[in-house]
Short mmCIF file of C-alpha atoms in Angstrom, two decimals:
data_model
loop_
_atom_site.label_atom_id
_atom_site.label_comp_id
_atom_site.label_asym_id
_atom_site.label_seq_id
_atom_site.Cartn_x
_atom_site.Cartn_y
_atom_site.Cartn_z
CA MET A 1 -129.16 -21.98 -13.30
CA ASN A 2 -132.24 -19.81 -13.71
CA CYS A 3 -133.57 -17.92 -16.75
CA ARG A 4 -131.72 -14.74 -15.86
CA GLY A 5 -128.38 -16.54 -15.61
CA ALA A 6 -128.93 -18.46 -18.82
CA SER A 7 -130.33 -15.68 -21.02
CA ARG A 8 -127.44 -13.31 -20.34
CA ARG A 9 -125.00 -16.03 -21.39
CA LEU A 10 -126.70 -16.91 -24.66
CA SER A 11 -124.46 -14.65 -26.73
CA ALA A 12 -121.32 -16.24 -25.26
CA TYR A 13 -122.89 -19.67 -25.74
CA ILE A 14 -123.32 -19.02 -29.46
CA ASP A 15 -119.64 -18.03 -29.67
CA ASN A 16 -118.56 -21.06 -27.65
CA ASP A 17 -117.00 -18.73 -25.12
CA LEU A 18 -118.20 -20.41 -21.92
CA SER A 19 -116.15 -22.58 -19.58
CA PRO A 20 -117.23 -26.25 -19.72
CA GLY A 21 -118.99 -26.11 -16.34
CA ILE A 22 -121.03 -23.01 -17.15
CA LYS A 23 -121.79 -24.29 -20.63
CA GLN A 24 -123.23 -27.45 -19.17
CA SER A 25 -125.42 -25.48 -16.75
CA VAL A 26 -126.78 -23.41 -19.62
CA GLU A 27 -127.53 -26.51 -21.68
CA GLU A 28 -129.29 -28.16 -18.77
CA HIS A 29 -131.47 -25.07 -18.36
CA LEU A 30 -132.26 -24.92 -22.06
CA GLN A 31 -133.47 -28.49 -21.98
CA HIS A 32 -136.50 -27.59 -19.90
CA CYS A 33 -136.99 -23.84 -20.57
CA VAL A 34 -138.97 -23.13 -23.74
CA SER A 35 -138.67 -19.35 -23.63
CA CYS A 36 -134.86 -19.39 -23.27
CA LYS A 37 -134.64 -22.02 -25.96
CA ARG A 38 -136.66 -19.81 -28.26
CA LYS A 39 -134.55 -16.77 -27.39
CA LEU A 40 -131.39 -18.71 -28.26
CA ALA A 41 -132.90 -19.73 -31.60
CA GLU A 42 -133.65 -16.08 -32.37
CA PHE A 43 -130.11 -15.01 -31.50
CA GLU A 44 -128.72 -17.77 -33.68
CA ALA A 45 -131.00 -16.75 -36.53
CA ILE A 46 -129.80 -13.14 -36.40
CA VAL A 47 -126.14 -14.16 -36.33
CA SER A 48 -126.78 -16.60 -39.16
CA ALA A 49 -128.58 -13.92 -41.20
CA ALA A 50 -125.63 -11.58 -40.68
CA HIS A 51 -123.27 -14.33 -41.89
CA SER A 52 -125.42 -14.77 -44.96
CA LEU A 53 -125.55 -11.12 -45.94
CA ALA A 54 -124.41 -11.15 -49.54
CA PRO A 55 -120.77 -10.12 -49.51
CA LEU A 56 -120.20 -6.75 -51.11
CA SER A 57 -117.65 -6.51 -53.87
CA ILE A 58 -115.52 -3.61 -54.92
CA LYS A 59 -115.85 -2.52 -58.55
CA SER A 60 -113.14 -3.95 -60.77
CA GLY A 61 -110.05 -1.91 -61.47
CA PHE A 62 -109.79 -0.73 -57.87
CA GLU A 63 -106.16 -1.77 -57.49
CA GLU A 64 -105.17 0.36 -60.47
CA ARG A 65 -107.09 3.32 -59.07
CA VAL A 66 -105.30 3.01 -55.75
CA LEU A 67 -101.88 2.79 -57.39
CA LYS A 68 -102.69 5.84 -59.49
CA ALA A 69 -103.71 7.77 -56.39
CA VAL A 70 -100.50 6.72 -54.60
CA HIS A 71 -98.36 8.00 -57.49
CA SER A 72 -100.20 11.27 -57.89
CA ARG A 73 -99.91 11.97 -54.17
CA GLN A 74 -96.17 11.24 -54.31
CA GLU A 75 -95.81 13.76 -57.12
CA THR A 76 -97.76 16.35 -55.17
CA HIS A 77 -95.51 15.82 -52.15
CA GLU A 78 -92.42 16.31 -54.26
CA VAL A 79 -93.74 19.44 -55.90
CA LEU A 80 -94.82 20.90 -52.57
CA SER A 81 -91.58 20.13 -50.76
CA ASN A 82 -89.58 21.55 -53.65
CA LEU A 83 -91.74 24.66 -53.60
CA ARG A 84 -91.41 24.99 -49.88
CA TYR A 85 -87.63 24.75 -50.11
CA ARG A 86 -87.50 27.40 -52.79
CA LEU A 87 -89.90 29.72 -50.96
CA THR A 88 -88.03 29.41 -47.70
CA LEU A 89 -84.74 30.13 -49.44
CA ALA A 90 -86.30 33.08 -51.26
CA GLY A 91 -87.83 34.32 -48.01
CA VAL A 92 -84.50 34.19 -46.23
CA ALA A 93 -82.79 35.88 -49.14
CA PHE A 94 -85.44 38.58 -49.10
CA MET A 95 -84.99 39.14 -45.36
CA ALA A 96 -81.24 39.26 -45.76
CA THR A 97 -81.44 41.74 -48.58
CA SER A 98 -83.91 44.06 -46.89
CA ALA A 99 -82.06 43.87 -43.58
CA ALA A 100 -78.81 44.63 -45.35
CA ILE A 101 -80.37 47.55 -47.15
CA PHE A 102 -81.89 48.84 -43.94
CA PHE A 103 -78.70 48.81 -41.96
CA VAL A 104 -76.56 50.23 -44.69
CA VAL A 105 -78.92 52.92 -45.87
CA GLY A 106 -80.76 53.66 -42.63
CA PRO A 107 -84.50 54.21 -42.13
CA PRO A 108 -86.36 56.73 -44.31
CA SER A 109 -85.50 60.16 -42.92
CA SER A 110 -89.10 61.30 -42.86
CA VAL A 111 -89.92 58.62 -40.35
CA PRO A 112 -88.74 59.35 -36.81
CA LEU A 113 -87.15 56.39 -35.08
CA ASN A 114 -89.82 56.29 -32.32
CA SER A 115 -92.62 55.55 -34.74
CA PHE A 116 -90.67 52.71 -36.32
CA ALA A 117 -90.11 50.94 -33.03
CA GLY A 118 -93.73 51.43 -32.04
CA ALA A 119 -95.06 54.29 -30.01
CA SER A 120 -95.30 52.41 -26.75
CA ASP A 121 -92.19 50.33 -27.12
CA SER A 122 -89.28 52.47 -26.16
CA SER A 123 -87.15 49.65 -24.80
CA ILE A 124 -85.38 49.10 -28.08
CA ILE A 125 -84.68 52.76 -28.54
CA ASN A 126 -83.30 53.10 -25.07
CA SER A 127 -81.20 49.96 -24.99
CA ALA A 128 -77.52 50.28 -25.45
CA GLN A 129 -77.66 48.17 -28.59
CA ALA A 130 -80.25 50.34 -30.37
CA PRO A 131 -78.88 52.07 -33.42
CA ASP A 132 -78.69 55.81 -33.22
CA PHE A 133 -78.69 56.75 -36.86
CA TYR A 134 -79.09 60.43 -36.50
CA ALA A 135 -76.12 60.78 -34.21
CA HIS A 136 -73.78 58.48 -36.13
CA PRO A 137 -75.07 57.74 -39.59
CA GLU A 138 -72.02 55.65 -40.38
CA THR A 139 -72.69 53.30 -37.43
CA LYS A 140 -72.70 49.69 -38.44
CA VAL A 141 -75.02 47.62 -36.31
CA PRO A 142 -74.54 43.93 -35.67
CA SER A 143 -78.19 42.88 -35.66
CA PHE A 144 -81.56 44.22 -34.69
CA PRO A 145 -82.77 43.39 -32.08
CA VAL A 146 -80.04 41.34 -30.42
CA PRO A 147 -81.32 38.40 -28.38
CA GLU A 148 -79.82 37.76 -24.99
CA GLY A 149 -76.71 35.63 -25.07
CA SER A 150 -76.13 35.56 -28.78
CA ASN A 151 -72.88 36.59 -30.27
CA PRO A 152 -73.64 39.14 -32.94
CA GLY A 153 -71.26 39.32 -35.80
CA THR A 154 -70.71 42.71 -37.26
CA LEU A 155 -71.32 44.16 -40.62
CA ALA A 156 -68.29 46.35 -40.18
CA GLY A 157 -66.34 46.09 -43.37
CA ASN A 158 -68.89 43.69 -44.78
CA GLU A 159 -71.30 45.95 -46.64
CA ASN A 160 -70.63 43.95 -49.74
CA LEU A 161 -71.99 40.74 -48.25
CA THR A 162 -74.34 39.13 -50.79
CA PRO A 163 -77.60 37.65 -49.52
CA ALA A 164 -76.30 34.13 -50.09
CA GLU A 165 -73.20 34.87 -48.07
CA SER A 166 -75.29 36.48 -45.37
CA ILE A 167 -77.27 33.28 -45.04
CA ARG A 168 -74.12 31.42 -44.16
CA THR A 169 -73.26 34.00 -41.56
CA GLU A 170 -74.96 32.17 -38.76
CA GLN A 171 -73.99 34.73 -36.19
CA PHE A 172 -75.87 37.40 -38.07
CA TYR A 173 -79.14 35.56 -37.97
CA GLY A 174 -78.84 33.79 -34.66
CA PRO A 175 -81.94 31.76 -33.85
CA THR A 176 -83.74 32.52 -37.10
CA LEU A 177 -81.34 30.53 -39.26
CA GLN A 178 -81.50 27.63 -36.85
CA LYS A 179 -85.24 27.49 -37.32
CA VAL A 180 -84.86 27.42 -41.09
CA ASN A 181 -82.41 24.53 -40.79
CA GLU A 182 -84.86 22.59 -38.64
CA ASN A 183 -87.50 22.94 -41.32
CA PHE A 184 -85.14 21.57 -43.96
CA ASN A 185 -83.69 18.67 -42.05
CA GLY A 186 -86.67 17.15 -40.37
CA LYS A 187 -89.75 17.49 -42.42
CA TYR A 188 -89.42 17.03 -46.16
CA MET B 1 -88.82 -12.51 -61.85
CA ASN B 2 -91.18 -14.72 -59.97
CA ASN B 3 -91.28 -13.89 -56.28
CA GLY B 4 -94.07 -16.32 -55.52
CA ILE B 5 -96.97 -13.93 -55.30
CA LYS B 6 -98.88 -15.08 -58.36
CA ASP B 7 -97.53 -18.65 -58.53
CA ASN B 8 -100.17 -21.13 -57.38
CA LYS B 9 -97.74 -23.98 -56.88
CA ARG B 10 -95.67 -22.22 -54.25
CA PRO B 11 -96.96 -21.54 -50.73
CA LYS B 12 -98.85 -18.27 -50.52
CA VAL B 13 -96.95 -15.24 -49.29
CA THR B 14 -98.20 -14.33 -45.82
CA ASP B 15 -99.54 -10.87 -45.02
CA LYS B 16 -96.49 -10.13 -42.87
CA GLU B 17 -94.16 -11.13 -45.68
CA LEU B 18 -96.11 -8.88 -48.02
CA MET B 19 -95.70 -5.99 -45.58
CA GLU B 20 -91.94 -6.54 -45.46
CA LEU B 21 -91.82 -6.35 -49.25
CA ILE B 22 -93.98 -3.24 -49.25
CA GLN B 23 -91.73 -1.62 -46.66
CA ALA B 24 -88.82 -2.36 -48.99
CA GLY B 25 -90.67 -0.44 -51.73
CA ASP B 26 -92.17 -3.34 -53.69
CA GLU B 27 -95.20 -1.95 -55.51
CA ARG B 28 -96.45 -5.30 -56.75
CA ALA B 29 -96.64 -6.50 -53.17
CA PHE B 30 -98.71 -3.45 -52.35
CA THR B 31 -101.12 -4.19 -55.20
CA GLU B 32 -101.43 -7.75 -53.91
CA LEU B 33 -102.31 -6.43 -50.44
CA VAL B 34 -104.99 -4.20 -51.96
CA ALA B 35 -106.44 -7.20 -53.81
CA ARG B 36 -106.50 -9.26 -50.63
CA TYR B 37 -108.25 -6.70 -48.46
CA GLN B 38 -110.44 -4.59 -50.72
CA ASP B 39 -113.59 -6.70 -50.42
CA ARG B 40 -113.10 -7.39 -46.73
CA LEU B 41 -112.84 -3.66 -46.10
CA LEU B 42 -115.92 -2.99 -48.20
CA ASN B 43 -117.93 -5.41 -46.07
CA PHE B 44 -116.69 -3.58 -43.02
CA VAL B 45 -116.62 0.10 -43.96
CA GLY B 46 -119.49 -0.30 -46.41
CA ARG B 47 -121.80 -1.55 -43.70
CA ILE B 48 -120.92 1.40 -41.48
CA VAL B 49 -121.22 4.26 -43.96
CA ILE B 50 -123.75 2.51 -46.25
CA ASP B 51 -123.20 4.75 -49.29
CA PRO B 52 -121.04 2.72 -51.75
CA GLU B 53 -119.20 5.69 -53.25
CA THR B 54 -118.19 7.03 -49.87
CA ALA B 55 -117.15 3.53 -48.83
CA GLU B 56 -114.89 3.18 -51.84
CA GLU B 57 -113.32 6.59 -51.22
CA LEU B 58 -112.62 5.69 -47.62
CA ILE B 59 -111.11 2.36 -48.60
CA GLN B 60 -108.90 4.04 -51.18
CA GLU B 61 -107.77 6.49 -48.51
CA THR B 62 -107.09 3.55 -46.17
CA PHE B 63 -104.71 2.02 -48.70
CA LEU B 64 -103.05 5.36 -49.36
CA ARG B 65 -102.34 5.69 -45.68
CA ILE B 66 -101.06 2.14 -45.53
CA TYR B 67 -98.63 2.96 -48.31
CA ASN B 68 -97.50 6.30 -46.90
CA GLN B 69 -97.17 4.99 -43.34
CA LYS B 70 -95.88 1.55 -44.25
CA HIS B 71 -92.96 1.92 -41.87
CA SER B 72 -95.25 2.43 -38.90
CA TYR B 73 -96.44 -1.20 -39.13
CA THR B 74 -94.74 -3.50 -36.60
CA PRO B 75 -95.10 -7.31 -36.69
CA GLU B 76 -96.37 -7.58 -33.11
CA TYR B 77 -99.84 -7.01 -34.60
CA ALA B 78 -101.53 -8.92 -37.37
CA VAL B 79 -101.52 -6.98 -40.63
CA SER B 80 -105.30 -7.29 -40.73
CA THR B 81 -105.63 -5.67 -37.29
CA TRP B 82 -103.55 -2.73 -38.46
CA ILE B 83 -105.55 -2.36 -41.68
CA TYR B 84 -108.92 -2.59 -39.94
CA THR B 85 -107.82 0.02 -37.38
CA ILE B 86 -106.90 2.53 -40.08
CA ALA B 87 -110.17 1.86 -41.93
CA LEU B 88 -112.18 2.18 -38.73
CA ASN B 89 -110.64 5.57 -37.91
CA LEU B 90 -111.56 6.85 -41.35
CA ALA B 91 -115.09 5.49 -41.07
CA ARG B 92 -115.52 7.13 -37.68
CA SER B 93 -114.34 10.49 -39.04
CA GLU B 94 -116.90 10.18 -41.80
CA LEU B 95 -119.67 9.46 -39.28
CA ARG B 96 -118.60 12.44 -37.16
CA LYS B 97 -118.67 14.66 -40.24
CA ARG B 98 -122.17 13.44 -41.05
CA LYS B 99 -123.40 14.03 -37.52
CA LEU B 100 -122.07 17.55 -37.68
CA ARG B 101 -123.66 18.15 -41.06
CA ARG B 102 -126.98 16.82 -39.83
CA PHE B 103 -126.75 18.94 -36.74
CA LEU B 104 -125.94 22.07 -38.70
CA SER B 105 -128.75 21.44 -41.13
CA LEU B 106 -131.16 20.91 -38.20
CA ASP B 107 -132.14 17.49 -39.55
CA PHE B 108 -131.65 16.05 -36.11
CA LEU B 109 -134.88 17.71 -35.07
CA LYS B 110 -136.80 15.31 -37.24
CA GLU B 111 -137.83 12.13 -35.50
CA GLU B 112 -135.70 9.05 -36.14
CA SER B 113 -137.99 6.71 -37.98
CA ASP B 114 -138.20 3.20 -36.65
CA ILE B 115 -137.84 0.37 -39.06
CA GLU B 116 -141.10 0.34 -40.99
CA ILE B 117 -143.04 -2.75 -41.67
CA ALA B 118 -143.59 -2.99 -45.39
CA ASP B 119 -147.13 -2.66 -46.64
CA ASN B 120 -147.01 -5.83 -48.61
CA LYS B 121 -146.77 -8.60 -46.15
CA SER B 122 -144.71 -11.06 -48.13
CA PHE B 123 -140.99 -11.36 -47.66
CA SER B 124 -138.12 -13.28 -49.14
CA SER B 125 -134.52 -13.69 -48.15
CA GLU B 126 -133.68 -10.87 -50.58
CA SER B 127 -135.95 -8.44 -48.82
CA LEU B 128 -134.61 -9.35 -45.41
CA ALA B 129 -131.09 -8.19 -46.25
CA PRO B 130 -131.93 -4.48 -46.47
CA ILE B 131 -134.09 -4.76 -43.36
CA LEU B 132 -131.25 -6.37 -41.45
CA GLN B 133 -128.79 -3.80 -42.82
CA LYS B 134 -131.06 -0.99 -41.73
CA ALA B 135 -131.38 -2.54 -38.29
CA ILE B 136 -127.60 -2.83 -38.00
CA ASP B 137 -127.23 0.76 -39.17
CA SER B 138 -129.57 1.97 -36.45
CA LEU B 139 -127.39 0.52 -33.69
CA PRO B 140 -125.26 2.88 -31.60
CA GLU B 141 -121.81 3.18 -33.16
CA ASP B 142 -119.89 1.15 -30.56
CA TYR B 143 -122.29 -1.78 -30.76
CA LYS B 144 -122.47 -1.54 -34.53
CA THR B 145 -118.70 -1.79 -35.09
CA ALA B 146 -118.36 -4.66 -32.60
CA PHE B 147 -121.22 -6.55 -34.24
CA ILE B 148 -119.90 -6.03 -37.77
CA LEU B 149 -116.40 -7.17 -36.86
CA CYS B 150 -117.76 -10.25 -35.06
CA ASP B 151 -120.74 -11.42 -37.08
CA ILE B 152 -119.96 -10.10 -40.56
CA GLN B 153 -116.17 -10.08 -40.59
CA ARG B 154 -116.04 -13.17 -38.30
CA LEU B 155 -113.02 -11.94 -36.37
CA PRO B 156 -112.07 -13.41 -32.97
CA TYR B 157 -112.80 -11.41 -29.81
CA GLN B 158 -109.12 -10.76 -29.13
CA GLN B 159 -108.53 -9.20 -32.51
CA ILE B 160 -111.67 -7.08 -32.22
CA ALA B 161 -110.39 -5.87 -28.84
CA GLU B 162 -107.11 -4.80 -30.49
CA ILE B 163 -108.87 -3.00 -33.33
CA LEU B 164 -111.31 -1.18 -31.06
CA ARG B 165 -108.68 -0.65 -28.33
CA VAL B 166 -110.95 -1.89 -25.55
CA PRO B 167 -110.71 -4.90 -23.22
CA VAL B 168 -112.04 -8.26 -24.44
CA GLY B 169 -114.78 -8.12 -21.79
CA THR B 170 -116.06 -4.87 -23.30
CA VAL B 171 -116.11 -6.49 -26.75
CA LYS B 172 -118.20 -9.41 -25.50
CA SER B 173 -120.62 -7.10 -23.73
CA ARG B 174 -121.05 -4.87 -26.80
CA ILE B 175 -121.69 -7.86 -29.05
CA ASN B 176 -124.23 -9.19 -26.60
CA ARG B 177 -126.04 -5.84 -26.45
CA ALA B 178 -125.93 -5.46 -30.24
CA ARG B 179 -127.50 -8.86 -30.80
CA ALA B 180 -130.16 -8.20 -28.17
CA MET B 181 -131.02 -4.84 -29.73
CA LEU B 182 -131.25 -6.38 -33.18
CA ARG B 183 -133.56 -9.05 -31.83
CA ASP B 184 -135.82 -6.29 -30.49
CA LYS B 185 -135.74 -4.25 -33.67
CA LEU B 186 -136.48 -7.25 -35.84
CA LYS B 187 -139.37 -8.49 -33.70
CA PRO B 188 -141.97 -7.76 -36.43
CA TYR B 189 -139.93 -9.94 -38.78
CA LYS B 190 -139.19 -12.64 -36.25
CA GLU B 191 -140.98 -15.37 -38.12
CA ILE B 192 -139.21 -14.57 -41.34
CA TYR B 193 -135.63 -14.52 -40.23
CA TYR B 194 -136.25 -17.47 -37.99
CA GLU B 195 -137.56 -19.52 -40.85
CA LEU B 196 -134.95 -18.24 -43.24
CA SER B 197 -132.15 -19.18 -40.87
CA ARG B 198 -133.36 -22.76 -41.05
CA GLY B 199 -132.67 -22.69 -44.75
CA ILE B 200 -136.14 -22.17 -46.19
CA PRO B 201 -135.45 -19.49 -48.82
CA GLN B 202 -139.01 -19.21 -50.09
CA ILE B 203 -141.47 -16.37 -50.22
CA ILE B 204 -143.33 -16.20 -46.94
CA SER B 205 -146.62 -14.43 -46.50
CA LEU B 206 -147.86 -12.97 -43.29
CA HIS B 207 -151.59 -13.03 -42.79
#
């Protein structure tokens, strides 16, 4: 084995990570090569110095600090998830109430229907399911807008539906309520 | 109720047994795990981020994650591997944050200073430690973490490979390169650390 072969194996030699045959070749080379022998000594000295680095020590009381942090984070999680539940429920109730009000009372008369739907978006106005308040103010509409394939319940005869009851009317909300349920069940 | 954790007469609870207790919600077991690993983590994370306050924050965050994700530990890995991996990820995030901060503050335009030779030419084993630490700190991140896990934490190659998520061959090569780079950087101090490694902890003067 020459210097090149030996010197690139010095690290593995220190860690006793060479097969017996290779290890022997390295040792034979080291016996007569001063520069490789010196290089090995320097490697060993660095590793030894690293071993001897004074071990650092954490300040006392660390375990208590960690436990305290664990508990305070648990409390924060509980507060947040509780808040989130309440906000989502309030948000749904708000939507239900305003939707109910909208469909029962109709849009403000000073606002023409086109501008509500958006100037460029006439698809809703022209679709068969679009409410035509001016023609039939007493029209009850199932939902707005109605997604493809859903089975809209009707508000007919149900003007007195409270927001809480509306929430349970899955058909009224279609996909929206499903999304709310996903948030409850999975995450918190 | 004595479950064997603090009792010296009974065999010590293993790390895996501790983890099972922690997963069952045992807080005392968690405290015991913190006690077992806090110093080890400091000698790992602390040598990567250097600043002791940051190190302690990162270690605290490591234990918080261990607690909150206790169910993601599976016994196919050693508990220590899992803990080191979490700590390493946090340390790396910290280093990335620092790089970004340095970049944004335009500090990177300043030249990296090489390790300076002290003006006074006498050294002792105490003065070598910061020099060695500085040399380790100046290594590229991949070599630095491999070196610390091998030569400061004294972990086997296989475990280092699991923590760093690289093949064992890569670990060996990084350790080799790290040691070679350190040898280069410490050339001015060669005589000192060479003598010190032979157990001569006296003040040495260079003339």
